[in-house]
Every structure is written in structure tokens, then in C-alpha cells.
One Martini backbone bead per residue (centre of mass of N, CA, C, O) as a GRO file, in nm:
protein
  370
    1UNK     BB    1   4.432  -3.499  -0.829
    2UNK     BB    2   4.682  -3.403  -0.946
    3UNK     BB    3   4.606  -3.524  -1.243
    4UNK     BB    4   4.312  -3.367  -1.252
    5UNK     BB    5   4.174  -3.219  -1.055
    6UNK     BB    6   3.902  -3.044  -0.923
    7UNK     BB    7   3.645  -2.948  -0.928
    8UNK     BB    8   3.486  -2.669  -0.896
    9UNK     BB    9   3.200  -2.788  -0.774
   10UNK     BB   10   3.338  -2.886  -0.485
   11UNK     BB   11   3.307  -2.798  -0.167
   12UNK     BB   12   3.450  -3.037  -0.046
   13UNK     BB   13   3.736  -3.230   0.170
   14UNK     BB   14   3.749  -3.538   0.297
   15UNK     BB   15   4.052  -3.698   0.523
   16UNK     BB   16   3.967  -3.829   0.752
   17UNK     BB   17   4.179  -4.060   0.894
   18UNK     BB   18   4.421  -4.028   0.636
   19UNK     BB   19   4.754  -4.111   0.590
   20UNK     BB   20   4.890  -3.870   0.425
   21UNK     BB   21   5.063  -3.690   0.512
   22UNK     BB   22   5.291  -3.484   0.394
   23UNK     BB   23   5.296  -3.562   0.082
   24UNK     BB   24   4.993  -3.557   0.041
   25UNK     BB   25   4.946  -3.263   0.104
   26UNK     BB   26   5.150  -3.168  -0.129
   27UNK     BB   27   4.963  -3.325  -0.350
   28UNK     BB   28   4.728  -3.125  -0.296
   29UNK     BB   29   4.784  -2.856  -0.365
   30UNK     BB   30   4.871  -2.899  -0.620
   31UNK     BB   31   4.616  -2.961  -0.704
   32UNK     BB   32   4.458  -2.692  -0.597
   33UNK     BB   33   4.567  -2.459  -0.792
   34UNK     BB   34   4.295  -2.447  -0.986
   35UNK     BB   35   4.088  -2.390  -0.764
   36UNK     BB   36   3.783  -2.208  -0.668
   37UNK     BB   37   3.536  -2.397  -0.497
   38UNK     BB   38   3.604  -2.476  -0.239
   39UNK     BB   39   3.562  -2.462   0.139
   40UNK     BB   40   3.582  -2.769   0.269
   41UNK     BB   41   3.827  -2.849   0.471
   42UNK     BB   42   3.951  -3.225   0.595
   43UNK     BB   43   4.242  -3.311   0.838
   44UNK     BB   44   4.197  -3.531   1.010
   45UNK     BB   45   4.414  -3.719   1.111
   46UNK     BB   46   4.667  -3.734   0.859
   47UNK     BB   47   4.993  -3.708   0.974
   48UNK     BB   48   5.096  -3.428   1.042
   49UNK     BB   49   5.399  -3.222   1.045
   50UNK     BB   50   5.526  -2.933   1.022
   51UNK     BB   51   5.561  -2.957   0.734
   52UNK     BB   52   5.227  -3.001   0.664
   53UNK     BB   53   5.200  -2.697   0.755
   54UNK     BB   54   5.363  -2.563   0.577
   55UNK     BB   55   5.183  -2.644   0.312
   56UNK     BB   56   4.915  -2.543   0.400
   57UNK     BB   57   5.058  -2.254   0.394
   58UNK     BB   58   5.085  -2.226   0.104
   59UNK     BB   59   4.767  -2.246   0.020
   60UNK     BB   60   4.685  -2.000   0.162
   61UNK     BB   61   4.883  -1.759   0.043
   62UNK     BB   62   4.785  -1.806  -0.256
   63UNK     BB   63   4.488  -1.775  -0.211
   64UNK     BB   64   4.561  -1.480  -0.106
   65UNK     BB   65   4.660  -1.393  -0.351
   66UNK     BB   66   4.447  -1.423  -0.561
   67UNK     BB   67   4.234  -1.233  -0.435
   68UNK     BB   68   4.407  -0.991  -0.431
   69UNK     BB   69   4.421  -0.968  -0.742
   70UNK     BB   70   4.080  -0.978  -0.737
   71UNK     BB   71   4.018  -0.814  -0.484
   72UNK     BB   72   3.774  -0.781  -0.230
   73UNK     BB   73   3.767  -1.140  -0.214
   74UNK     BB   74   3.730  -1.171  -0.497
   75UNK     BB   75   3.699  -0.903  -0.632
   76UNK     BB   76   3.637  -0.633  -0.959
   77UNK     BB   77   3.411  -0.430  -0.988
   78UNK     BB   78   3.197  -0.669  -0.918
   79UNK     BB   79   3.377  -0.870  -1.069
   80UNK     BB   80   3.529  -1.154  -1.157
   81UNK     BB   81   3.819  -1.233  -1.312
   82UNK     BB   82   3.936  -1.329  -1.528
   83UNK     BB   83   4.023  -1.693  -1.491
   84UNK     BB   84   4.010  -1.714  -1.187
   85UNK     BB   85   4.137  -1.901  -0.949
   86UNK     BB   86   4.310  -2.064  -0.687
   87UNK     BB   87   4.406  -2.259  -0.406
   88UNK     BB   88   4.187  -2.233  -0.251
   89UNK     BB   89   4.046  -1.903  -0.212
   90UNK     BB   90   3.739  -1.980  -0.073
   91UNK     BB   91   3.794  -2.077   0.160
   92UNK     BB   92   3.604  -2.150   0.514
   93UNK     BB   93   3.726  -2.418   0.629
   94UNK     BB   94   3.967  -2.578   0.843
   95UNK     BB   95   4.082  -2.875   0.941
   96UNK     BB   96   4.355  -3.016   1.195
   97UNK     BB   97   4.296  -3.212   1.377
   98UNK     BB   98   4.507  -3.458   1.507
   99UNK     BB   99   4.775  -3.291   1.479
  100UNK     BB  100   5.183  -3.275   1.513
  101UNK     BB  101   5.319  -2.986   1.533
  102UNK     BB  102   5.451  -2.896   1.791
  103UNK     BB  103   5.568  -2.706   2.049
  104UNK     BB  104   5.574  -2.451   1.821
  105UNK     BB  105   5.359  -2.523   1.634
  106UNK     BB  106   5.273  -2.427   1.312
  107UNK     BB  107   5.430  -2.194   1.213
  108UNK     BB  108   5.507  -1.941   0.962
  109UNK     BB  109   5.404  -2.015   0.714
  110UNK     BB  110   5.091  -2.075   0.829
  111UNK     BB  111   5.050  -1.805   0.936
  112UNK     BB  112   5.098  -1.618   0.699
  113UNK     BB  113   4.879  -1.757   0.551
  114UNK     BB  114   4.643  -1.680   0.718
  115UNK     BB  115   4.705  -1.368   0.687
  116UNK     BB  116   4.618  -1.404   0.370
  117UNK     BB  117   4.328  -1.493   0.396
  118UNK     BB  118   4.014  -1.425   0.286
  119UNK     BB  119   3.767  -1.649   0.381
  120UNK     BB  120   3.870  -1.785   0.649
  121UNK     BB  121   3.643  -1.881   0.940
  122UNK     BB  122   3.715  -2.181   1.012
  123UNK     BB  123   3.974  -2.330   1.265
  124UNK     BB  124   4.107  -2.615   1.353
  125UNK     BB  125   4.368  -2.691   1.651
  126UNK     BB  126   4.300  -2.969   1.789
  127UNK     BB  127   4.506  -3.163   1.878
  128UNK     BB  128   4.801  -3.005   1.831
  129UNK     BB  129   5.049  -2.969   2.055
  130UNK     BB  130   5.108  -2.664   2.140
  131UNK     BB  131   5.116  -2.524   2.365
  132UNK     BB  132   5.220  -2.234   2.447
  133UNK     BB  133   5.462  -2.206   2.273
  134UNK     BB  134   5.246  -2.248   2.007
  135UNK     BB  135   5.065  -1.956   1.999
  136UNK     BB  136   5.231  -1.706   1.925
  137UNK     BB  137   5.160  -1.666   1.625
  138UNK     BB  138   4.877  -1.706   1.606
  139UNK     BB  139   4.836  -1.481   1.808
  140UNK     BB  140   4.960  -1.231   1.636
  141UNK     BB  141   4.773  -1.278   1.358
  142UNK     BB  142   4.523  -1.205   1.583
  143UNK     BB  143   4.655  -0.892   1.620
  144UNK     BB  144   4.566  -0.765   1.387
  145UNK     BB  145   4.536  -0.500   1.182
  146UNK     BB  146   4.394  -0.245   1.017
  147UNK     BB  147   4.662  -0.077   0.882
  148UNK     BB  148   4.907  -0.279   0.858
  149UNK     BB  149   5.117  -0.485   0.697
  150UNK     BB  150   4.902  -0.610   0.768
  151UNK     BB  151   4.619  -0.768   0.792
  152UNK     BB  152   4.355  -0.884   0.906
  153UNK     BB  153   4.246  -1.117   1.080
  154UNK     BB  154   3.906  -1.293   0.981
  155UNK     BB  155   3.863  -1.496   1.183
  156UNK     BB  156   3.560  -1.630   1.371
  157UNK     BB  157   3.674  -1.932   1.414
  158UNK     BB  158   3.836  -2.109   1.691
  159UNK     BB  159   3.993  -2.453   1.823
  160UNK     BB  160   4.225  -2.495   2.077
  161UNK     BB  161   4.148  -2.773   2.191
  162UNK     BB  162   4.380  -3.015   2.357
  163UNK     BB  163   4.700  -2.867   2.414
  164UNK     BB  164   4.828  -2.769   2.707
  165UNK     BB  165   4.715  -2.508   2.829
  166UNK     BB  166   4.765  -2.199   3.016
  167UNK     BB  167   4.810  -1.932   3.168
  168UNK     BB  168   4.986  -1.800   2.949
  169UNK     BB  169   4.751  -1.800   2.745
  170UNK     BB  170   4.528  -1.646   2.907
  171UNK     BB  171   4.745  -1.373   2.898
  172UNK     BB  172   4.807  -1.358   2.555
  173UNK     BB  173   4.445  -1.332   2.573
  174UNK     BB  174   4.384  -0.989   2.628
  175UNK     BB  175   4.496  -0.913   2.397
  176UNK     BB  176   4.403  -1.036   2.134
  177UNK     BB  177   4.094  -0.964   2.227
  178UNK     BB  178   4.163  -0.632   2.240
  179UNK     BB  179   4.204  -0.635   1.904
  180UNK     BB  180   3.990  -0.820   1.770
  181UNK     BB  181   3.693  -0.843   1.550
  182UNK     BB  182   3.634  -1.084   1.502
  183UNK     BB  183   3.606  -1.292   1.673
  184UNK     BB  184   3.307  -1.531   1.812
  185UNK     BB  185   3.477  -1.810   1.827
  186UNK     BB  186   3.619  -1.987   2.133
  187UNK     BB  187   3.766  -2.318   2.172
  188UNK     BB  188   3.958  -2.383   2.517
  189UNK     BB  189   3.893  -2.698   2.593
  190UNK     BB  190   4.054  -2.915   2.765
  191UNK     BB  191   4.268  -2.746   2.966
  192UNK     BB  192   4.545  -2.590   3.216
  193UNK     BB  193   4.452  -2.298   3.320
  194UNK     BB  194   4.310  -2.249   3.586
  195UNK     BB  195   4.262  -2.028   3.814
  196UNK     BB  196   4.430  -1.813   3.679
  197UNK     BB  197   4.303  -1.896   3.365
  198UNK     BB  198   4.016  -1.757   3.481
  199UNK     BB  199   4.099  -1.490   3.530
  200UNK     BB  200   4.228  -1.391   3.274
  201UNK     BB  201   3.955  -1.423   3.089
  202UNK     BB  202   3.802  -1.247   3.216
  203UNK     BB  203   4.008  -1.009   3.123
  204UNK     BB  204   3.909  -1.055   2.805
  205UNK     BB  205   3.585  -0.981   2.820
  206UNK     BB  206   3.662  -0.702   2.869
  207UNK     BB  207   3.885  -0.655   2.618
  208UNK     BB  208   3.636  -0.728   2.385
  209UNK     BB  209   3.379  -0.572   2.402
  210UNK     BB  210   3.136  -0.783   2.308
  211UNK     BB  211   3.240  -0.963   2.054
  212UNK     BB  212   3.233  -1.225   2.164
  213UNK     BB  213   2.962  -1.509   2.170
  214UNK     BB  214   3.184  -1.768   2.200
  215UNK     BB  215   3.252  -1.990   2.459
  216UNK     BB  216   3.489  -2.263   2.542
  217UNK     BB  217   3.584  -2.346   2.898
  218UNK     BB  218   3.597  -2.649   2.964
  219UNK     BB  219   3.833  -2.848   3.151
  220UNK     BB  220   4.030  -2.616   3.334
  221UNK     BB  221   4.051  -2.616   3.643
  222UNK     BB  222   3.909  -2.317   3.801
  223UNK     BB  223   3.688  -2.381   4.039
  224UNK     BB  224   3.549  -2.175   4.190
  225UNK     BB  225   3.642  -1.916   4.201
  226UNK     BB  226   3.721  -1.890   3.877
  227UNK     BB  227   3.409  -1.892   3.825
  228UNK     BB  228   3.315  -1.679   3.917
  229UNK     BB  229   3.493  -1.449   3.804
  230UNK     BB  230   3.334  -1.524   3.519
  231UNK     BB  231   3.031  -1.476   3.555
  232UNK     BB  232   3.104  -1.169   3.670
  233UNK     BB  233   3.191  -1.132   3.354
  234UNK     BB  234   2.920  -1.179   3.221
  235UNK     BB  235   2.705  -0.975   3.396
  236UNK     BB  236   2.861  -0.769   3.313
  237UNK     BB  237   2.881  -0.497   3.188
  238UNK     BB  238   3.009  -0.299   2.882
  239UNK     BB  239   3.272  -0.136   2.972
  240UNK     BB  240   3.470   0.221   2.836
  241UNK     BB  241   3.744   0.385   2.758
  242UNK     BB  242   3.815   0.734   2.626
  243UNK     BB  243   4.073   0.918   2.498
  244UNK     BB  244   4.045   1.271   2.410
  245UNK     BB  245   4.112   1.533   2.217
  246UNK     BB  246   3.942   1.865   2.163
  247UNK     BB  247   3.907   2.115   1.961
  248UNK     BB  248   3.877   2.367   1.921
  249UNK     BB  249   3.553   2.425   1.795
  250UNK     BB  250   3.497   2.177   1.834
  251UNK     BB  251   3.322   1.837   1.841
  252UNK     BB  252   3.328   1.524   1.907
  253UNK     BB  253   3.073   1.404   1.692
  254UNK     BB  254   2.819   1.296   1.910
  255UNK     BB  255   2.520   1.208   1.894
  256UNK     BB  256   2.274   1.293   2.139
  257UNK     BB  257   2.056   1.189   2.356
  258UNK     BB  258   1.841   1.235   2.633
  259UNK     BB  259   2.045   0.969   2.750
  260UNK     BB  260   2.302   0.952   2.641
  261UNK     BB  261   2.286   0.833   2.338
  262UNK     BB  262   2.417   0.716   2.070
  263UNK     BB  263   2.327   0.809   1.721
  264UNK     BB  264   2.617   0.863   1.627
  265UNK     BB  265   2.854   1.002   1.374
  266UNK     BB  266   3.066   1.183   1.251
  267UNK     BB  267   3.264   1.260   0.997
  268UNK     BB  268   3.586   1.365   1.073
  269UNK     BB  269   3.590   1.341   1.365
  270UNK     BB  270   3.739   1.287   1.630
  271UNK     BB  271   3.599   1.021   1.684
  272UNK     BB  272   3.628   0.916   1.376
  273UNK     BB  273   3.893   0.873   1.436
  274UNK     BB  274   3.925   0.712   1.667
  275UNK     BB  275   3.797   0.448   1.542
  276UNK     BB  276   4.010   0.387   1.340
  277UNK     BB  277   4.227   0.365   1.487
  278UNK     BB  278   4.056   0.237   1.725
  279UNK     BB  279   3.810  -0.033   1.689
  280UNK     BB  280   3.788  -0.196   1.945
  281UNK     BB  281   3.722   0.114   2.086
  282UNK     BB  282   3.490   0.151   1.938
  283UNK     BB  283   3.197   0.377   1.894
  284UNK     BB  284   2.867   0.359   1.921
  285UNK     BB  285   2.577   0.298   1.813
  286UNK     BB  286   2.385   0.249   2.120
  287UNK     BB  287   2.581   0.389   2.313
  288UNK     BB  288   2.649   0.500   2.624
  289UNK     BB  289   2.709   0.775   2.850
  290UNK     BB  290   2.830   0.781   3.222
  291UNK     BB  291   3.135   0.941   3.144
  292UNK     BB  292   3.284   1.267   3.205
  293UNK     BB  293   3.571   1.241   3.362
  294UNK     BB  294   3.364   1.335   3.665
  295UNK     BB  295   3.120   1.349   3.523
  296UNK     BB  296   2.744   1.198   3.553
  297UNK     BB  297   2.575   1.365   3.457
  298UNK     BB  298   2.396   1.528   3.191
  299UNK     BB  299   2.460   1.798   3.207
  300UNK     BB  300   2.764   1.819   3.300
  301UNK     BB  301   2.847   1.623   3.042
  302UNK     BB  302   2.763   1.828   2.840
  303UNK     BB  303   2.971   2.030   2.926
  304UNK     BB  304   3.214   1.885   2.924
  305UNK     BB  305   3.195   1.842   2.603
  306UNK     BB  306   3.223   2.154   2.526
  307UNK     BB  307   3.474   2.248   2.730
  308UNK     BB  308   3.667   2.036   2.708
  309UNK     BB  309   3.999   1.921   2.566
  310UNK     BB  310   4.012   1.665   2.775
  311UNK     BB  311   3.879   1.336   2.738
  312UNK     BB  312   3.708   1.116   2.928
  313UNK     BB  313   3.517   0.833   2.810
  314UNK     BB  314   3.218   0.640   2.936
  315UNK     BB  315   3.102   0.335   2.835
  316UNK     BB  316   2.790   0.185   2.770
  317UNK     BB  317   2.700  -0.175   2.606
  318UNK     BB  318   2.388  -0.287   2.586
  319UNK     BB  319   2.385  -0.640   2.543
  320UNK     BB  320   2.658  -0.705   2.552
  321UNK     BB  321   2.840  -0.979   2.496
  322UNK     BB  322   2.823  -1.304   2.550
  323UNK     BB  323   2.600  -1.577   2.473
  324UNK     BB  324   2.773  -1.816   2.518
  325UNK     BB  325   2.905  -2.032   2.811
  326UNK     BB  326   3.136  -2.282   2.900
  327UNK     BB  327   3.189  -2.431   3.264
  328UNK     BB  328   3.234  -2.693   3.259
  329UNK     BB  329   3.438  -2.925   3.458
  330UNK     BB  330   3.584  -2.746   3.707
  331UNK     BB  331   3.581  -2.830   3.963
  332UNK     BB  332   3.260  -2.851   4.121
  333UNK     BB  333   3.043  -2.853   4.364
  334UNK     BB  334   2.750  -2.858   4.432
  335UNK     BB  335   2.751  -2.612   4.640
  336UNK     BB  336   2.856  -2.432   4.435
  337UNK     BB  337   2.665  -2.426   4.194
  338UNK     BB  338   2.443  -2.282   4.407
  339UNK     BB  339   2.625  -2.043   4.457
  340UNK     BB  340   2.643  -1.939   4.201
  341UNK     BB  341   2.332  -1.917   4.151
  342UNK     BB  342   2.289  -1.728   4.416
  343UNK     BB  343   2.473  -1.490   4.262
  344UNK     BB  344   2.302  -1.446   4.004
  345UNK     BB  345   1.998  -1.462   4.098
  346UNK     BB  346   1.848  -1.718   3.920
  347UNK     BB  347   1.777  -1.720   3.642
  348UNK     BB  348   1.587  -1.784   3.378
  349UNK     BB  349   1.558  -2.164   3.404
  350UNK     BB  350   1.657  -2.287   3.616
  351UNK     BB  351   1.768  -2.554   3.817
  352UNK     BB  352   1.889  -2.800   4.003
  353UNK     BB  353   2.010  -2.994   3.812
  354UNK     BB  354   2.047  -2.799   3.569
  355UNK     BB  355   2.322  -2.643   3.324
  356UNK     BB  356   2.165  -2.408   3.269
  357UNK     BB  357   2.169  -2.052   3.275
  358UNK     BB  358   1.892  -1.792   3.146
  359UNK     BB  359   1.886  -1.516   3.010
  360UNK     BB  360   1.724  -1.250   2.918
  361UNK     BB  361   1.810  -1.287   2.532
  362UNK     BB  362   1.980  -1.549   2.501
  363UNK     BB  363   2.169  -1.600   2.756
  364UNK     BB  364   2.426  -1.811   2.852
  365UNK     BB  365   2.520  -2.082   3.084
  366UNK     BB  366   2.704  -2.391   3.134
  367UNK     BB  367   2.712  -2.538   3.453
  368UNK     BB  368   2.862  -2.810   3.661
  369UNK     BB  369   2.939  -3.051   3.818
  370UNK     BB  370   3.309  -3.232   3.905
   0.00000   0.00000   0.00000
């Protein structure tokens, strides 16, 4: 590979269960240097030890380096630039399962490159020896946002199950999810999250306004009581407060139907304002308006958005959160997890042995005895 290169036309290279090692991957780089085709990288269990994510992240940096100078995307004023790209710019998936950066993680160079890339949209960070203290800048990347010094993690999917991980990354994912707009899918199944870190997820599921839509907290010793407080906050709906002040003369910029349902949002309105400034916490076309202040009639609240110049205003965002969680293996006894289907009233779809439960819209939830 490093002698000749790899074809620009090969979307994939799967080196898993392959002894490459740090060194291997150093020349792995190196080959892909020219190349702009690649697509999925596959890592497991390559034997790579921190310094070989070190190498892997200098692969991301270089590749988001090469696309930001061909502009947004690696494209440029809608044409890729003459001469190309390089160094898997375009990677979209990066598996690196089963390899052991170190209770430290991944290192800063890999987080580095992470926040560099912006095609990377898939990566897997199973079974790498993470530990809390190994997610903390992993965590940092995932909670950019655009508009300060570094650009947002773009990443849609990501893997962190089999790692050692406690109560303290449960709690250190309710800002990461609070702050997040890209991340869909999470992976944090078969670790030690615990009861306590059954509370901290559900506060997640909050913090997150209905962004994340697929959650895998398989295998976390929950218990009874853990599971149901995830169950309650999955059937709960979206609701969130935002504080704006109001100038004088001006409206808050949110069309509004007679159900207060927002219908649109004004540009350059306080609202709008609002929505760049705090992007995690925009108001939506589709949210409903069910109290602002203190008033939550509908006359009252039309009021009150007209006459108040300090607002609090409390959104419900129908139909929004998570589609699919598990959390199957989490000791649980048949009579809990019969007391939690009939607590969540046995939606549609249920069995007395059946694993899955699922409500009207295709929202499901998998969960066994254990």
C-alpha cells in the first residue's frame, strides 16, 4: 500500500483481526496520503496501542484538513478543486473496535483529528479499555458546537459498549447529549453504568430534546428500579423552557396557529436569535407553546408573548425523542419486567414473553428478564 497506493475507486479496507500494529498503521497513513476514495476503514483488533491512535488521528486531522481547504464538505463553490483530495477525506465509517488505547482513551491527537473530519459520520470505539477517565476528551469533541474555535463533531453513530464504564460517564453524557445535535445512534451496552447510571441516562434522554433516536444500554446491572426510570422517561414527552427577553416594539418572531403550535419562526427575530445562539435548545416549526410565564391558557399566553418583556416559554415537541432503546440483561426478574409492561400501560405489540414493546408510530423498547 505504501509503495503503490490504493486505487482511488476502492470504497472499503477491512484489516481486521490483523496484526498490524502501531508501526503497521504508521505505513497505513502514509499510503493513504493521495487517496480520496476510501470510504470504511475496519480496525478491530489490529493491536494497536495509544500511540497507534495517535497515527489514526493524524489520518483524521490531515483528511478534515484537506476537505476544509476544498470548503464545506470538500466541495468549492459547488465543484471539487482541481487536483484532489487525500489522506481518506471522505472517510465515512472508522471501526477501531478491540484495540487498547489505555485508561487515558484515545489520546489528543485522535480527539484532534476526530474534531477535524467532517465526513465521518460512523465510529466504533468498543472494547478499547476506555475506562471514565478514557471518554473525557472523546466527550469534549462531542460537545462542540459551530460558531467557537473548533467546528462540531459531525459523528451520527458511535460505539463505546464493553469498556469498563461507570456512573461518572452517565453523568458526564447528560451535558455531551445536552449540547450535541448530530449524534443518532449510541452504543454504551454491556458496561457498569449501573443503578445510579440508569438515573444520569434518563437525564440524558431529557437533555437531549428528542435528538438521539436509537440508545443501546443493553447489559448495565439497572436493575428494577433503574429500567423504569428510562421506560418513564422514554414514554414522556419532549418538553423544554427557554428564556428570551422581548424588546420593546418587536414580536417574538414565532408564527403561531390557533393550537399554539409554531408554524414558523421570523429571521433575524429574538427567536431567531435565540435558535443560532442555542441551537440544542431551538424552537422548532412543529412545537407547541404550552405555557409561557405563568399563563397557560391560550388567550393568557397570546398575552403574555405580546405584553411581557422577560419570557419563559415552555415547549412540547410532539412525537420527538428516541425510536428504539434496549435495555435488555440489566437484572431484571420476570414479575419487574411484567410490573414495568403494565406500568407503561402494555402498548401495542406486547406478549408475556415477548422481548419488545411497541407503541403506535414505530417506537419500540426491547427488554427481557435477566
Amino acid at each position: 500500500i505504501v509503495e503503490n497506493g490504493i486505487e482511488a475507486d476502492r470504497p472499503e479496507l477491512d484489516f481486521s483481526d490483523e496484526a498490524l500494529g502501531d508501526e503497521g498503521v504508521q505505513r497505513l497513513v502514509k499510503g493513504l496520503e493521495g487517496n480520496s476514495g476510501l470510504r470504511r476503514l475496519r480496525l478491530h483488533r489490529c493491536y494497536l496501542t495509544p500511540k497507534g491512535f495517535a497515527h489514526v488521528g493524524q489520518l483524521l486531522y490531515e483528511g478534515g484538513r484537506i476537505a476544509a481547504s476544498q470548503g464545506s464538505f470538500g466541495k468549492a463553490d459547488g465543484q471539487q478543486k482541481a487536483g484532489g483530495g487525500g489522506y481518506a477525506d471522505k472517510l465515512e465509517l472508522l471501526v477501531l473496535s478491540g484495540n487498547d488505547c489505555s485508561p487515558k482513551g484515545p489520546g489528543r491527537d485522535f480527539c484532534d483529528g476526530l474534531s477535524m473530519i467532517v465526513h465521518l459520520k460512523s465510529l466504533s470505539l468498543a472494547m478499547c479499555n476506555l475506562g471514565d477517565a478514557g471518554v473525557t476528551d472523546l466527550f469534549e469533541v462531542l460537545s462542540l458546537r459551530d460558531g467557537g474555535a473548533k467546528a462540531a463533531c459531525l459523528l451520527e453513530e458511535l460505539d463505546i459498549s464493553h469498556n469498563n464504564l461507570g456512573p461518572a460517564t452517565a453523568r458526564a453524557l447528560v451535558s455531551v447529549l445536552g449540547r450535541n445535535e448530530h449524534l443518532r445512534s449510541l452504543s454504551i451496552k454491556a458496561n457498569e453504568l449501573g443503578p445510579e447510571g440508569a438515573d444520569a441516562m434518563a437525564k440524558c434522554l431529557v437533555a437531549n430534546k428528542g435528538l438521539l433516536q436509537r440508545l443501546d444500554i443493553a447489559q448495565n446491572g439497572f436493575m428494577l428500579d433503574g429500567a423504569r426510570m428510562l421506560l418513564e422517561a422514554f414514554v414522556s414527552p419532549v418538553t423544554f423552557a427557554i428564556n428570551i427577553v422581548r424588546p420593546s416594539g418587536q414580536s417574538t418572531g414565532a408564527t403561531l396557529s390557533a393550537t399554539l403550535r409554531v408554524m414558523g419562526i421570523n429571521p433575524t427575530s429574538v427567536l431567531d436569535q435565540w435558535n443560532n445562539n442555542r441551537p440544542a435548545e431551538a424552537v422548532r416549526a412543529g412545537d407547541f407553546v404550552v405555557r409561557v410565564n405563568d399563563k397557560t391558557s391560550t388567550k393568557l399566553i397570546l398575552e403574555e408573548l405580546g405584553s411581557r418583556a422577560e419570557l419563559e416559554i415552555v415547549v412540547n415537541r410532539p412525537g420527538a425523542g428516541l425510536s428504539y432503546m434496549d435495555i435488555c440483561y440489566n437484572g431484571i426478574t420476570n414479575p419487574g419486567v411484567e410490573e414495568l409492561r403494565d406500568e407503561v400501560g402494555r402498548p401495542q405489540g406486547c406478549s408475556l414473553q415477548g422481548s419488545l414493546l411497541r407503541w403506535p408510530g414505530g417506537r419500540q423498547v426491547s427488554m427481557n428478564a435477566s
